[in-house]
mmCIF file of C-alpha atoms in Angstrom:
data_model
loop_
_atom_site.group_PDB
_atom_site.id
_atom_site.type_symbol
_atom_site.label_atom_id
_atom_site.label_comp_id
_atom_site.label_asym_id
_atom_site.label_seq_id
_atom_site.Cartn_x
_atom_site.Cartn_y
_atom_site.Cartn_z
ATOM 1 C CA MET A 1 60.027 -25.417 -10.831
ATOM 2 C CA ALA A 2 58.866 -25.749 -7.031
ATOM 3 C CA ALA A 3 58.486 -22.318 -6.899
ATOM 4 C CA LYS A 4 56.321 -22.000 -10.086
ATOM 5 C CA VAL A 5 54.640 -24.575 -9.014
ATOM 6 C CA ILE A 6 53.492 -22.455 -6.094
ATOM 7 C CA GLU A 7 53.010 -19.875 -7.876
ATOM 8 C CA ARG A 8 50.614 -20.842 -10.050
ATOM 9 C CA LEU A 9 48.346 -22.351 -7.350
ATOM 10 C CA MET A 10 48.630 -19.286 -5.610
ATOM 11 C CA ASN A 11 47.323 -17.282 -8.664
ATOM 12 C CA PHE A 12 44.903 -19.843 -8.719
ATOM 13 C CA PHE A 13 43.352 -19.300 -5.135
ATOM 14 C CA GLY A 14 43.496 -15.789 -5.922
ATOM 15 C CA PHE A 15 46.573 -15.253 -4.070
ATOM 16 C CA ASP A 16 48.579 -12.921 -6.562
ATOM 17 C CA GLU A 17 50.893 -10.327 -5.484
ATOM 18 C CA GLN A 18 51.870 -8.641 -8.469
ATOM 19 C CA GLU A 19 47.951 -7.439 -9.124
ATOM 20 C CA ASP A 20 47.186 -6.118 -5.922
ATOM 21 C CA GLU A 21 49.574 -3.667 -5.770
ATOM 22 C CA GLY A 22 47.791 -1.204 -8.204
ATOM 23 C CA ILE A 23 44.530 -2.013 -7.164
ATOM 24 C CA GLU A 24 42.544 0.389 -4.970
ATOM 25 C CA GLU A 25 39.006 -0.637 -3.882
ATOM 26 C CA LYS A 26 36.815 2.325 -3.890
ATOM 27 C CA VAL A 27 33.264 1.709 -1.103
ATOM 28 C CA GLU A 28 30.100 2.358 -2.687
ATOM 29 C CA ASN A 29 27.144 4.069 0.302
ATOM 30 C CA GLU A 30 30.209 5.149 2.645
ATOM 31 C CA ILE A 31 29.148 8.416 5.079
ATOM 32 C CA PRO A 32 31.599 9.841 6.071
ATOM 33 C CA PHE A 33 32.110 10.051 10.168
ATOM 34 C CA ASN A 34 31.033 13.837 10.011
ATOM 35 C CA LYS A 35 28.136 13.887 8.840
ATOM 36 C CA LYS A 36 25.225 11.908 10.064
ATOM 37 C CA PRO A 37 22.717 9.391 8.139
ATOM 38 C CA LYS A 38 19.540 10.752 6.823
ATOM 39 C CA ILE A 39 16.661 9.572 8.802
ATOM 40 C CA VAL A 40 13.013 8.923 7.453
ATOM 41 C CA ASN A 41 9.846 8.824 9.558
ATOM 42 C CA ILE A 42 7.777 5.927 7.735
ATOM 43 C CA HIS A 43 5.074 6.938 9.551
ATOM 44 C CA THR A 44 3.436 9.638 7.683
ATOM 45 C CA GLN A 45 -0.068 9.699 9.094
ATOM 46 C CA SER A 46 0.023 8.995 12.568
ATOM 47 C CA GLN A 47 -4.478 8.161 12.768
ATOM 48 C CA ILE A 48 -6.152 7.496 10.309
ATOM 49 C CA LYS A 49 -10.162 8.666 10.505
ATOM 50 C CA VAL A 50 -12.420 6.733 8.631
ATOM 51 C CA ILE A 51 -15.282 8.338 7.625
ATOM 52 C CA ILE A 52 -19.350 7.633 7.945
ATOM 53 C CA LEU A 53 -21.687 9.084 5.569
ATOM 54 C CA LYS A 54 -25.551 7.982 5.387
ATOM 55 C CA PRO A 55 -26.528 9.846 1.997
ATOM 56 C CA GLU A 56 -30.289 10.481 1.235
ATOM 57 C CA ASN A 57 -30.460 10.972 -2.393
ATOM 58 C CA PHE A 58 -28.035 10.546 -5.326
ATOM 59 C CA GLU A 59 -26.801 14.453 -5.660
ATOM 60 C CA GLN A 60 -24.353 13.377 -2.091
ATOM 61 C CA ALA A 61 -22.428 11.526 -4.507
ATOM 62 C CA GLN A 62 -19.706 14.353 -5.145
ATOM 63 C CA THR A 63 -18.958 14.092 -1.490
ATOM 64 C CA ILE A 64 -18.462 10.892 -1.377
ATOM 65 C CA LEU A 65 -16.460 11.009 -4.266
ATOM 66 C CA ASP A 66 -14.155 14.256 -2.807
ATOM 67 C CA ASN A 67 -13.194 12.136 0.108
ATOM 68 C CA ILE A 68 -11.960 9.411 -2.484
ATOM 69 C CA LYS A 69 -9.849 12.252 -4.134
ATOM 70 C CA ASN A 70 -8.472 13.057 -0.887
ATOM 71 C CA LYS A 71 -7.115 9.275 0.309
ATOM 72 C CA LYS A 72 -9.787 9.209 2.812
ATOM 73 C CA PRO A 73 -11.280 5.891 3.876
ATOM 74 C CA MET A 74 -15.629 6.249 3.797
ATOM 75 C CA ILE A 75 -18.306 3.591 5.250
ATOM 76 C CA ILE A 76 -21.684 4.419 3.190
ATOM 77 C CA ASP A 77 -24.723 3.596 4.893
ATOM 78 C CA LEU A 78 -27.449 3.037 1.817
ATOM 79 C CA GLN A 79 -30.517 2.146 4.085
ATOM 80 C CA ASN A 80 -32.034 6.036 4.009
ATOM 81 C CA MET A 81 -32.991 5.868 -0.129
ATOM 82 C CA GLU A 82 -34.684 4.832 -1.946
ATOM 83 C CA ARG A 83 -33.407 1.390 -3.241
ATOM 84 C CA ASN A 84 -33.543 2.738 -7.165
ATOM 85 C CA ASP A 85 -31.217 5.664 -6.096
ATOM 86 C CA ALA A 86 -29.231 3.344 -4.214
ATOM 87 C CA GLN A 87 -28.468 1.128 -6.588
ATOM 88 C CA ARG A 88 -27.342 4.035 -9.095
ATOM 89 C CA LEU A 89 -25.335 5.991 -6.323
ATOM 90 C CA ILE A 90 -23.505 2.175 -5.857
ATOM 91 C CA ASP A 91 -22.892 1.735 -9.837
ATOM 92 C CA PHE A 92 -21.891 5.618 -10.052
ATOM 93 C CA LEU A 93 -19.107 5.458 -6.952
ATOM 94 C CA SER A 94 -18.297 1.533 -8.620
ATOM 95 C CA GLY A 95 -16.811 3.113 -11.645
ATOM 96 C CA ALA A 96 -15.719 6.253 -10.212
ATOM 97 C CA ILE A 97 -13.459 4.398 -7.904
ATOM 98 C CA PHE A 98 -12.549 1.964 -10.302
ATOM 99 C CA ALA A 99 -10.438 5.405 -12.299
ATOM 100 C CA LEU A 100 -9.303 6.104 -8.880
ATOM 101 C CA ASN A 101 -7.382 2.926 -8.441
ATOM 102 C CA GLY A 102 -9.885 2.258 -5.022
ATOM 103 C CA GLU A 103 -11.580 -0.494 -3.799
ATOM 104 C CA ILE A 104 -15.344 -1.024 -2.860
ATOM 105 C CA LYS A 105 -16.547 -3.664 -0.449
ATOM 106 C CA LYS A 106 -19.952 -4.512 0.569
ATOM 107 C CA ILE A 107 -20.033 -4.896 4.235
ATOM 108 C CA ALA A 108 -23.082 -5.448 5.356
ATOM 109 C CA ASN A 109 -26.863 -4.896 3.914
ATOM 110 C CA SER A 110 -26.947 -1.674 2.319
ATOM 111 C CA ILE A 111 -23.291 -0.652 4.251
ATOM 112 C CA PHE A 112 -20.158 -0.681 1.749
ATOM 113 C CA LEU A 113 -16.846 0.339 2.385
ATOM 114 C CA ILE A 114 -14.904 2.533 0.496
ATOM 115 C CA VAL A 115 -10.903 2.849 0.250
ATOM 116 C CA PRO A 116 -8.685 4.563 -2.106
ATOM 117 C CA ASP A 117 -5.782 3.028 -3.452
ATOM 118 C CA ASN A 118 -3.557 3.611 -0.494
ATOM 119 C CA PHE A 119 -5.370 1.072 1.183
ATOM 120 C CA ASP A 120 -6.170 -2.810 1.058
ATOM 121 C CA ILE A 121 -8.880 -4.720 2.335
ATOM 122 C CA ALA A 122 -7.927 -7.813 3.713
ATOM 123 C CA GLY A 123 -10.104 -11.312 4.073
ATOM 124 C CA ASP A 124 -14.111 -11.095 3.111
ATOM 125 C CA ILE A 125 -15.479 -8.319 6.013
ATOM 126 C CA GLN A 126 -19.055 -10.330 4.716
ATOM 127 C CA GLU A 127 -18.156 -13.452 5.974
ATOM 128 C CA GLU A 128 -16.940 -11.780 9.226
ATOM 129 C CA VAL A 129 -20.253 -10.335 9.804
ATOM 130 C CA ASP A 130 -21.863 -13.249 9.522
ATOM 131 C CA SER A 131 -20.322 -15.675 11.199
ATOM 132 C CA MET A 132 -20.437 -12.868 14.184
ATOM 133 C CA PHE A 133 -24.043 -12.587 14.224
ATOM 134 C CA ASN A 134 -24.485 -16.326 12.898
ATOM 135 C CA LEU A 135 -26.201 -15.284 10.149
ATOM 136 C CA LYS A 136 -24.715 -18.202 8.174
#
């Protein structure tokens, strides 16, 4: 009787001898000692270049879009453009950048930061520029 009590307690706590004999555990993701694991470089680009453009007319929008398609961040300065053409360019670029999942942010008057979908813009650049030059 005492043996049955001890056997039940052993079973309750997972020390069942009868079940352990026929079970083999298979370890997943086991790397054999004779093989080296594959090492992948997480740094795909060693240096990121930001393109600065000063378009003078609307026809240069294609150059800007080509850079966005090629995943290159840009700063565009529209100070050399007429106001109506600059507004038309920004409207066109805003739609195209939205379609390509990019972002456009105004940095200063007539200066914009455009980034493709593999970049994130953190913080409010306008506030940073304003505080840097005591504009607010």
